[in-house]
Structures are given as structure tokens and as C-alpha cells.
Amino acid sequence: MACRRCPRLAAYTREVAAVKRRAYLAETYWGRPVPSFGPGDARLLILGLAPGAHGANRTGRAFTGDRSGAFLYPVLYKTGFASQPESLSRDDGLTLIDARIASAVRCAPPDNKPTPDEIRNCRSWLERELRLLTRVKVIVALGKIAFDDYLAIERARGKLTTEVTPKFAHGAEYRLREDGPLLICSYHPSQQNTSTGRLTEPMFRAVFTRAREYLGRDR
Ligand code: SF4
């Protein structure tokens, strides 16, 4: 995927890929937009914020090779959405089961903070993807930016019909329209959240257990 709509992010991802972190000097960084990961007929869509500079921007696969992924994948494995708990590289054999991971912003931003313009720029990619993912029944939004981004897409499509104004809170869930997916909010598994105890493993597992219950055990 070649996209250069965000000059700041294009420059940053290239720079990180050239300079590298000391521990990864021998590796070739991905250094460009990171595509979504998982089957196109998935019923669970996990919506993250953006690739980590030395995680997905290095490995080329969502939540792969960083601490956020080390927190996410064991939970996906325990709840039956991933084939293994480790996610180290693009060729480590991991597959997602009935789940797909996309992100609000596909290029790594400095300090994990995309600007509002960059989020808007990337929204059309997500919008297009959502139109193609016709089997999605549950969306887990990881963090408020992903949550707001999804609401913006629903609003623009004129689909936001709920009487209640959706508010982000960990574990909150919404049906924005009768025929739409269940939207579940979760704190993002960033190191900032997990190392401070704002997001614990049981809290995170409860979100995916709820998704699993909603989808049922069988496809
Ligand atoms: S963040 Fe999205 S819109 Fe911006 S350059 Fe990357 S892929 Fe393109």
C-alpha cells in the first residue's frame, strides 16, 4: 500500500526505518503504511490507533514486535481469536481466527500522537475497508481515538441513529443501529495504560470474552 497523504508521517516512518533502535539494527524496518491483518470474512474487527514506531512500523504487521502486542495477543489466544499467544514477526505463523485488526491511522506517528488532520486523512481507508467487511458483528475500539473515528464514519454515512450519545468508557458497549455491529470500548493496551494498571489483563480479557460470547462459539 503506497500512500503519502500525510507528509509528516511519511517522513517519520522513513526516518525511524533508517535510524532504527539499537536492538534492531540488523533488521530491515517496514517503514511505510501497515496494512490490516486477518481474514476478510472476520466477524470481529479490532480497531487500534496506529502502528508503533519500533513495533508494527518495524515488522509490518499490526501489534507485532512491541509491548502492546505482547499484551494483546495472549488475550486473543485465550479467547480463541488467535492461533498463538506470541507475535514476533510477520512470518511467525500467527493467524487470526474470525478476527481482523485495523487501525485509525496506518503510519506510525511521533509519540503515538497523530494530528486530527492525519486521522481524517486515513479515515477514508478505514471507511472503504468497513464497506468490504460485510460479516463484521462486533467492533472492539482500542482507545478513544479509534472509538471517535468509528463514530465519525457512522455519522458521515448517516448511520448513527441511536438516541443515546455514545461515550467512551472501558467495557461500554453500543448498538448504533439495529442492523449494525456491537461496538465495545476498551482502553488501548499501550504501555502507558498497562504499566500503570489502568488496563489490567482481566479487564482486557473481559472485553474479548464479551465479544466471544456475543459471537457465540461457532461460526
Ligand atoms: S496515515 Fe493513512 S492517510 Fe496518512 S499517509 Fe499513512 S496511510 Fe496515508
PDB file of C-alpha atoms and ligand atoms in Angstrom:
ATOM      1  CA  MET A   1       0.000   0.000   0.000  1.00  0.00           C
ATOM      2  CA  ALA A   2       1.546   3.291  -1.104  1.00  0.00           C
ATOM      3  CA  CYS A   3       0.047   6.408   0.426  1.00  0.00           C
ATOM      4  CA  ARG A   4       1.731   9.709   1.107  1.00  0.00           C
ATOM      5  CA  ARG A   5      -1.237  11.816   2.180  1.00  0.00           C
ATOM      6  CA  CYS A   6       0.430  12.693   5.481  1.00  0.00           C
ATOM      7  CA  PRO A   7       3.887  14.160   4.749  1.00  0.00           C
ATOM      8  CA  ARG A   8       4.839  14.316   8.439  1.00  0.00           C
ATOM      9  CA  LEU A   9       4.096  10.607   8.947  1.00  0.00           C
ATOM     10  CA  ALA A  10       5.702   9.537   5.687  1.00  0.00           C
ATOM     11  CA  ALA A  11       8.893  11.360   6.725  1.00  0.00           C
ATOM     12  CA  TYR A  12       8.771   9.994  10.261  1.00  0.00           C
ATOM     13  CA  THR A  13       8.242   6.335   9.291  1.00  0.00           C
ATOM     14  CA  ARG A  14      11.115   6.572   6.805  1.00  0.00           C
ATOM     15  CA  GLU A  15      13.389   8.233   9.336  1.00  0.00           C
ATOM     16  CA  VAL A  16      12.656   5.641  12.043  1.00  0.00           C
ATOM     17  CA  ALA A  17      13.294   2.891   9.499  1.00  0.00           C
ATOM     18  CA  ALA A  18      16.649   4.399   8.579  1.00  0.00           C
ATOM     19  CA  VAL A  19      17.920   5.235  12.073  1.00  0.00           C
ATOM     20  CA  LYS A  20      16.422   2.164  13.846  1.00  0.00           C
ATOM     21  CA  ARG A  21      16.575   1.282  17.527  1.00  0.00           C
ATOM     22  CA  ARG A  22      19.864  -0.187  18.686  1.00  0.00           C
ATOM     23  CA  ALA A  23      18.285  -3.584  19.465  1.00  0.00           C
ATOM     24  CA  TYR A  24      17.008  -3.893  15.882  1.00  0.00           C
ATOM     25  CA  LEU A  25      19.964  -2.555  13.908  1.00  0.00           C
ATOM     26  CA  ALA A  26      20.278  -5.809  11.960  1.00  0.00           C
ATOM     27  CA  GLU A  27      16.654  -5.720  10.832  1.00  0.00           C
ATOM     28  CA  THR A  28      15.070  -4.127   7.803  1.00  0.00           C
ATOM     29  CA  TYR A  29      12.221  -1.945   9.019  1.00  0.00           C
ATOM     30  CA  TRP A  30       8.895  -1.977   7.192  1.00  0.00           C
ATOM     31  CA  GLY A  31       8.790   1.835   7.299  1.00  0.00           C
ATOM     32  CA  ARG A  32       5.519   2.519   5.450  1.00  0.00           C
ATOM     33  CA  PRO A  33       1.739   2.180   5.952  1.00  0.00           C
ATOM     34  CA  VAL A  34       0.896  -1.030   7.815  1.00  0.00           C
ATOM     35  CA  PRO A  35      -1.988  -2.975   6.284  1.00  0.00           C
ATOM     36  CA  SER A  36      -4.804  -4.555   8.277  1.00  0.00           C
ATOM     37  CA  PHE A  37      -4.245  -8.088   9.485  1.00  0.00           C
ATOM     38  CA  GLY A  38      -6.679 -11.002   9.497  1.00  0.00           C
ATOM     39  CA  PRO A  39      -9.271 -12.653   7.280  1.00  0.00           C
ATOM     40  CA  GLY A  40     -11.663 -10.543   5.227  1.00  0.00           C
ATOM     41  CA  ASP A  41     -14.667 -12.552   6.420  1.00  0.00           C
ATOM     42  CA  ALA A  42     -13.915 -11.963  10.119  1.00  0.00           C
ATOM     43  CA  ARG A  43     -16.820 -11.212  12.433  1.00  0.00           C
ATOM     44  CA  LEU A  44     -14.667  -9.376  14.986  1.00  0.00           C
ATOM     45  CA  LEU A  45     -12.909  -6.174  13.984  1.00  0.00           C
ATOM     46  CA  ILE A  46     -10.342  -4.780  16.411  1.00  0.00           C
ATOM     47  CA  LEU A  47      -9.701  -1.138  15.764  1.00  0.00           C
ATOM     48  CA  GLY A  48      -6.393   0.210  17.061  1.00  0.00           C
ATOM     49  CA  LEU A  49      -4.819   3.636  16.958  1.00  0.00           C
ATOM     50  CA  ALA A  50      -1.659   3.458  14.824  1.00  0.00           C
ATOM     51  CA  PRO A  51       1.455   1.319  14.313  1.00  0.00           C
ATOM     52  CA  GLY A  52       4.171   1.588  16.937  1.00  0.00           C
ATOM     53  CA  ALA A  53       7.371   3.160  15.602  1.00  0.00           C
ATOM     54  CA  HIS A  54       9.522   0.139  16.526  1.00  0.00           C
ATOM     55  CA  GLY A  55       6.650  -2.376  16.593  1.00  0.00           C
ATOM     56  CA  ALA A  56       4.433  -2.648  13.523  1.00  0.00           C
ATOM     57  CA  ASN A  57       6.444   0.017  11.689  1.00  0.00           C
ATOM     58  CA  ARG A  58       9.404  -2.337  12.067  1.00  0.00           C
ATOM     59  CA  THR A  59       7.730  -5.712  11.487  1.00  0.00           C
ATOM     60  CA  GLY A  60       4.988  -4.707   9.038  1.00  0.00           C
ATOM     61  CA  ARG A  61       2.190  -6.438  10.945  1.00  0.00           C
ATOM     62  CA  ALA A  62      -0.287  -4.888  13.379  1.00  0.00           C
ATOM     63  CA  PHE A  63       0.688  -5.106  17.073  1.00  0.00           C
ATOM     64  CA  THR A  64       3.687  -7.250  16.208  1.00  0.00           C
ATOM     65  CA  GLY A  65       7.011  -6.874  17.956  1.00  0.00           C
ATOM     66  CA  ASP A  66       6.117  -4.458  20.728  1.00  0.00           C
ATOM     67  CA  ARG A  67       4.677  -4.410  24.248  1.00  0.00           C
ATOM     68  CA  SER A  68       1.154  -3.558  23.160  1.00  0.00           C
ATOM     69  CA  GLY A  69       1.144  -6.702  21.040  1.00  0.00           C
ATOM     70  CA  ALA A  70       2.652  -8.727  23.881  1.00  0.00           C
ATOM     71  CA  PHE A  71      -0.397  -7.682  25.917  1.00  0.00           C
ATOM     72  CA  LEU A  72      -2.974  -8.112  23.147  1.00  0.00           C
ATOM     73  CA  TYR A  73      -2.177 -11.451  21.538  1.00  0.00           C
ATOM     74  CA  PRO A  74      -2.196 -13.652  24.671  1.00  0.00           C
ATOM     75  CA  VAL A  75      -5.709 -12.339  25.344  1.00  0.00           C
ATOM     76  CA  LEU A  76      -6.772 -13.025  21.752  1.00  0.00           C
ATOM     77  CA  TYR A  77      -5.303 -16.505  22.073  1.00  0.00           C
ATOM     78  CA  LYS A  78      -7.122 -17.219  25.347  1.00  0.00           C
ATOM     79  CA  THR A  79     -10.427 -16.072  23.879  1.00  0.00           C
ATOM     80  CA  GLY A  80      -9.980 -18.090  20.677  1.00  0.00           C
ATOM     81  CA  PHE A  81      -9.261 -15.265  18.243  1.00  0.00           C
ATOM     82  CA  ALA A  82      -5.558 -16.016  17.627  1.00  0.00           C
ATOM     83  CA  SER A  83      -3.686 -19.224  16.860  1.00  0.00           C
ATOM     84  CA  GLN A  84      -0.828 -18.480  19.256  1.00  0.00           C
ATOM     85  CA  PRO A  85      -0.048 -16.025  22.055  1.00  0.00           C
ATOM     86  CA  GLU A  86       3.225 -14.697  20.636  1.00  0.00           C
ATOM     87  CA  SER A  87       3.511 -12.148  17.874  1.00  0.00           C
ATOM     88  CA  LEU A  88       7.123 -11.522  16.981  1.00  0.00           C
ATOM     89  CA  SER A  89       7.408 -11.115  13.224  1.00  0.00           C
ATOM     90  CA  ARG A  90       5.363 -11.306  10.012  1.00  0.00           C
ATOM     91  CA  ASP A  91       6.462 -14.892   9.416  1.00  0.00           C
ATOM     92  CA  ASP A  92       5.996 -16.327  12.935  1.00  0.00           C
ATOM     93  CA  GLY A  93       2.995 -18.438  11.863  1.00  0.00           C
ATOM     94  CA  LEU A  94       0.397 -16.470  13.815  1.00  0.00           C
ATOM     95  CA  THR A  95      -3.062 -16.345  12.297  1.00  0.00           C
ATOM     96  CA  LEU A  96      -6.158 -14.549  13.491  1.00  0.00           C
ATOM     97  CA  ILE A  97      -9.323 -16.603  13.807  1.00  0.00           C
ATOM     98  CA  ASP A  98     -12.563 -14.854  12.837  1.00  0.00           C
ATOM     99  CA  ALA A  99     -10.863 -11.578  13.771  1.00  0.00           C
ATOM    100  CA  ARG A 100      -9.175  -8.759  11.918  1.00  0.00           C
ATOM    101  CA  ILE A 101      -7.084  -5.855  13.165  1.00  0.00           C
ATOM    102  CA  ALA A 102      -7.255  -2.435  11.526  1.00  0.00           C
ATOM    103  CA  SER A 103      -6.142   0.955  12.752  1.00  0.00           C
ATOM    104  CA  ALA A 104      -7.389   4.514  12.640  1.00  0.00           C
ATOM    105  CA  VAL A 105      -4.029   5.670  11.284  1.00  0.00           C
ATOM    106  CA  ARG A 106      -1.843   3.339   9.218  1.00  0.00           C
ATOM    107  CA  CYS A 107       1.505   5.096   9.553  1.00  0.00           C
ATOM    108  CA  ALA A 108       3.397   5.354  12.826  1.00  0.00           C
ATOM    109  CA  PRO A 109       3.095   8.863  14.323  1.00  0.00           C
ATOM    110  CA  PRO A 110       5.708  10.535  16.552  1.00  0.00           C
ATOM    111  CA  ASP A 111       4.894   9.885  20.238  1.00  0.00           C
ATOM    112  CA  ASN A 112       1.909   7.772  19.108  1.00  0.00           C
ATOM    113  CA  LYS A 113       0.002  11.008  18.543  1.00  0.00           C
ATOM    114  CA  PRO A 114      -1.494  11.562  15.113  1.00  0.00           C
ATOM    115  CA  THR A 115      -2.914  15.019  14.407  1.00  0.00           C
ATOM    116  CA  PRO A 116      -6.635  15.483  13.720  1.00  0.00           C
ATOM    117  CA  ASP A 117      -5.799  16.054  10.031  1.00  0.00           C
ATOM    118  CA  GLU A 118      -3.850  12.806   9.840  1.00  0.00           C
ATOM    119  CA  ILE A 119      -6.714  10.899  11.446  1.00  0.00           C
ATOM    120  CA  ARG A 120      -9.085  12.465   8.921  1.00  0.00           C
ATOM    121  CA  ASN A 121      -6.733  11.655   6.032  1.00  0.00           C
ATOM    122  CA  CYS A 122      -6.626   7.988   6.949  1.00  0.00           C
ATOM    123  CA  ARG A 123     -10.343   7.681   7.659  1.00  0.00           C
ATOM    124  CA  SER A 124     -11.202   7.046   4.018  1.00  0.00           C
ATOM    125  CA  TRP A 125      -9.056   3.888   4.053  1.00  0.00           C
ATOM    126  CA  LEU A 126     -10.919   2.592   7.071  1.00  0.00           C
ATOM    127  CA  GLU A 127     -14.257   3.604   5.624  1.00  0.00           C
ATOM    128  CA  ARG A 128     -13.502   1.665   2.470  1.00  0.00           C
ATOM    129  CA  GLU A 129     -12.410  -1.350   4.475  1.00  0.00           C
ATOM    130  CA  LEU A 130     -15.549  -1.285   6.613  1.00  0.00           C
ATOM    131  CA  ARG A 131     -17.660  -1.373   3.459  1.00  0.00           C
ATOM    132  CA  LEU A 132     -15.818  -4.516   2.342  1.00  0.00           C
ATOM    133  CA  LEU A 133     -16.007  -6.269   5.718  1.00  0.00           C
ATOM    134  CA  THR A 134     -19.598  -7.331   5.384  1.00  0.00           C
ATOM    135  CA  ARG A 135     -19.564 -10.023   8.075  1.00  0.00           C
ATOM    136  CA  VAL A 136     -18.403  -7.882  10.992  1.00  0.00           C
ATOM    137  CA  LYS A 137     -20.700  -8.294  14.011  1.00  0.00           C
ATOM    138  CA  VAL A 138     -18.505  -6.867  16.769  1.00  0.00           C
ATOM    139  CA  ILE A 139     -16.057  -3.975  16.747  1.00  0.00           C
ATOM    140  CA  VAL A 140     -13.671  -3.515  19.662  1.00  0.00           C
ATOM    141  CA  ALA A 141     -12.346   0.049  19.671  1.00  0.00           C
ATOM    142  CA  LEU A 142      -8.987   0.239  21.413  1.00  0.00           C
ATOM    143  CA  GLY A 143      -8.893   3.728  22.885  1.00  0.00           C
ATOM    144  CA  LYS A 144     -10.930   6.879  22.434  1.00  0.00           C
ATOM    145  CA  ILE A 145      -9.331   7.944  19.159  1.00  0.00           C
ATOM    146  CA  ALA A 146     -10.346   4.692  17.466  1.00  0.00           C
ATOM    147  CA  PHE A 147     -13.795   4.956  19.051  1.00  0.00           C
ATOM    148  CA  ASP A 148     -14.297   8.548  17.856  1.00  0.00           C
ATOM    149  CA  ASP A 149     -13.001   7.636  14.415  1.00  0.00           C
ATOM    150  CA  TYR A 150     -15.556   4.886  14.036  1.00  0.00           C
ATOM    151  CA  LEU A 151     -18.347   7.190  15.232  1.00  0.00           C
ATOM    152  CA  ALA A 152     -17.247   9.794  12.662  1.00  0.00           C
ATOM    153  CA  ILE A 153     -17.550   7.214   9.889  1.00  0.00           C
ATOM    154  CA  GLU A 154     -21.006   6.142  11.038  1.00  0.00           C
ATOM    155  CA  ARG A 155     -22.073   9.785  11.328  1.00  0.00           C
ATOM    156  CA  ALA A 156     -20.833  10.606   7.809  1.00  0.00           C
ATOM    157  CA  ARG A 157     -22.721   7.634   6.434  1.00  0.00           C
ATOM    158  CA  GLY A 158     -25.862   8.868   8.204  1.00  0.00           C
ATOM    159  CA  LYS A 159     -25.998   5.644  10.171  1.00  0.00           C
ATOM    160  CA  LEU A 160     -25.692   6.987  13.687  1.00  0.00           C
ATOM    161  CA  THR A 161     -29.289   6.547  14.748  1.00  0.00           C
ATOM    162  CA  THR A 162     -29.026   5.810  18.450  1.00  0.00           C
ATOM    163  CA  GLU A 163     -30.862   8.163  20.813  1.00  0.00           C
ATOM    164  CA  VAL A 164     -28.050   7.900  23.358  1.00  0.00           C
ATOM    165  CA  THR A 165     -24.829   9.809  22.694  1.00  0.00           C
ATOM    166  CA  PRO A 166     -22.123   7.137  22.826  1.00  0.00           C
ATOM    167  CA  LYS A 167     -19.415   7.910  25.356  1.00  0.00           C
ATOM    168  CA  PHE A 168     -16.080   6.170  25.590  1.00  0.00           C
ATOM    169  CA  ALA A 169     -15.581   4.111  28.757  1.00  0.00           C
ATOM    170  CA  HIS A 170     -13.772   0.829  29.184  1.00  0.00           C
ATOM    171  CA  GLY A 171     -16.258  -2.012  28.704  1.00  0.00           C
ATOM    172  CA  ALA A 172     -19.078   0.242  27.464  1.00  0.00           C
ATOM    173  CA  GLU A 173     -20.964  -1.165  24.507  1.00  0.00           C
ATOM    174  CA  TYR A 174     -23.345   0.299  21.969  1.00  0.00           C
ATOM    175  CA  ARG A 175     -25.587  -0.758  19.139  1.00  0.00           C
ATOM    176  CA  LEU A 176     -25.529   2.349  16.956  1.00  0.00           C
ATOM    177  CA  ARG A 177     -28.139   0.964  14.591  1.00  0.00           C
ATOM    178  CA  GLU A 178     -30.359  -2.073  14.597  1.00  0.00           C
ATOM    179  CA  ASP A 179     -28.578  -3.901  11.781  1.00  0.00           C
ATOM    180  CA  GLY A 180     -25.103  -2.733  12.788  1.00  0.00           C
ATOM    181  CA  PRO A 181     -22.304  -4.354  14.766  1.00  0.00           C
ATOM    182  CA  LEU A 182     -21.955  -4.231  18.522  1.00  0.00           C
ATOM    183  CA  LEU A 183     -19.359  -1.594  19.409  1.00  0.00           C
ATOM    184  CA  ILE A 184     -17.329  -2.366  22.554  1.00  0.00           C
ATOM    185  CA  CYS A 185     -14.903   0.154  24.052  1.00  0.00           C
ATOM    186  CA  SER A 186     -11.594  -0.803  25.589  1.00  0.00           C
ATOM    187  CA  TYR A 187      -8.627   1.107  26.874  1.00  0.00           C
ATOM    188  CA  HIS A 188      -5.757   0.798  24.444  1.00  0.00           C
ATOM    189  CA  PRO A 189      -3.152  -1.802  25.517  1.00  0.00           C
ATOM    190  CA  SER A 190      -0.402   0.816  25.359  1.00  0.00           C
ATOM    191  CA  GLN A 191       2.485   0.504  27.746  1.00  0.00           C
ATOM    192  CA  GLN A 192       1.293   3.699  29.397  1.00  0.00           C
ATOM    193  CA  ASN A 193      -2.016   2.019  30.287  1.00  0.00           C
ATOM    194  CA  THR A 194      -0.752  -1.460  31.103  1.00  0.00           C
ATOM    195  CA  SER A 195       2.267  -0.451  33.191  1.00  0.00           C
ATOM    196  CA  THR A 196       0.187   1.890  35.353  1.00  0.00           C
ATOM    197  CA  GLY A 197      -2.590  -0.647  35.956  1.00  0.00           C
ATOM    198  CA  ARG A 198      -5.156   1.493  34.165  1.00  0.00           C
ATOM    199  CA  LEU A 199      -5.665  -1.558  31.947  1.00  0.00           C
ATOM    200  CA  THR A 200      -5.143  -4.964  33.546  1.00  0.00           C
ATOM    201  CA  GLU A 201      -5.178  -8.340  31.865  1.00  0.00           C
ATOM    202  CA  PRO A 202      -8.546  -9.360  33.434  1.00  0.00           C
ATOM    203  CA  MET A 203     -10.100  -6.047  32.300  1.00  0.00           C
ATOM    204  CA  PHE A 204      -8.832  -6.600  28.787  1.00  0.00           C
ATOM    205  CA  ARG A 205      -9.795 -10.270  28.709  1.00  0.00           C
ATOM    206  CA  ALA A 206     -13.336  -9.356  29.804  1.00  0.00           C
ATOM    207  CA  VAL A 207     -13.747  -7.263  26.641  1.00  0.00           C
ATOM    208  CA  PHE A 208     -12.799 -10.126  24.328  1.00  0.00           C
ATOM    209  CA  THR A 209     -14.730 -12.660  26.381  1.00  0.00           C
ATOM    210  CA  ARG A 210     -17.778 -10.458  25.845  1.00  0.00           C
ATOM    211  CA  ALA A 211     -17.052 -10.365  22.098  1.00  0.00           C
ATOM    212  CA  ARG A 212     -16.691 -14.127  22.103  1.00  0.00           C
ATOM    213  CA  GLU A 213     -19.985 -14.597  23.957  1.00  0.00           C
ATOM    214  CA  TYR A 214     -21.765 -12.248  21.589  1.00  0.00           C
ATOM    215  CA  LEU A 215     -20.469 -14.078  18.532  1.00  0.00           C
ATOM    216  CA  GLY A 216     -21.085 -17.499  20.041  1.00  0.00           C
ATOM    217  CA  ARG A 217     -18.667 -20.367  19.998  1.00  0.00           C
ATOM    218  CA  ASP A 218     -19.447 -21.424  16.450  1.00  0.00           C
ATOM    219  CA  ARG A 219     -19.249 -19.552  13.181  1.00  0.00           C
TER     220      ARG A 219
HETATM  221  S1  SF4 B   1      -1.600   7.726   7.852  1.00  0.00           S
HETATM  222 FE1  SF4 B   1      -3.030   6.888   6.347  1.00  0.00          FE
HETATM  223  S2  SF4 B   1      -3.590   8.603   5.023  1.00  0.00           S
HETATM  224 FE2  SF4 B   1      -1.728   9.203   6.149  1.00  0.00          FE
HETATM  225  S3  SF4 B   1      -0.031   8.640   4.783  1.00  0.00           S
HETATM  226 FE3  SF4 B   1      -0.380   6.896   6.163  1.00  0.00          FE
HETATM  227  S4  SF4 B   1      -1.803   5.542   5.063  1.00  0.00           S
HETATM  228 FE4  SF4 B   1      -1.869   7.553   4.061  1.00  0.00          FE
END
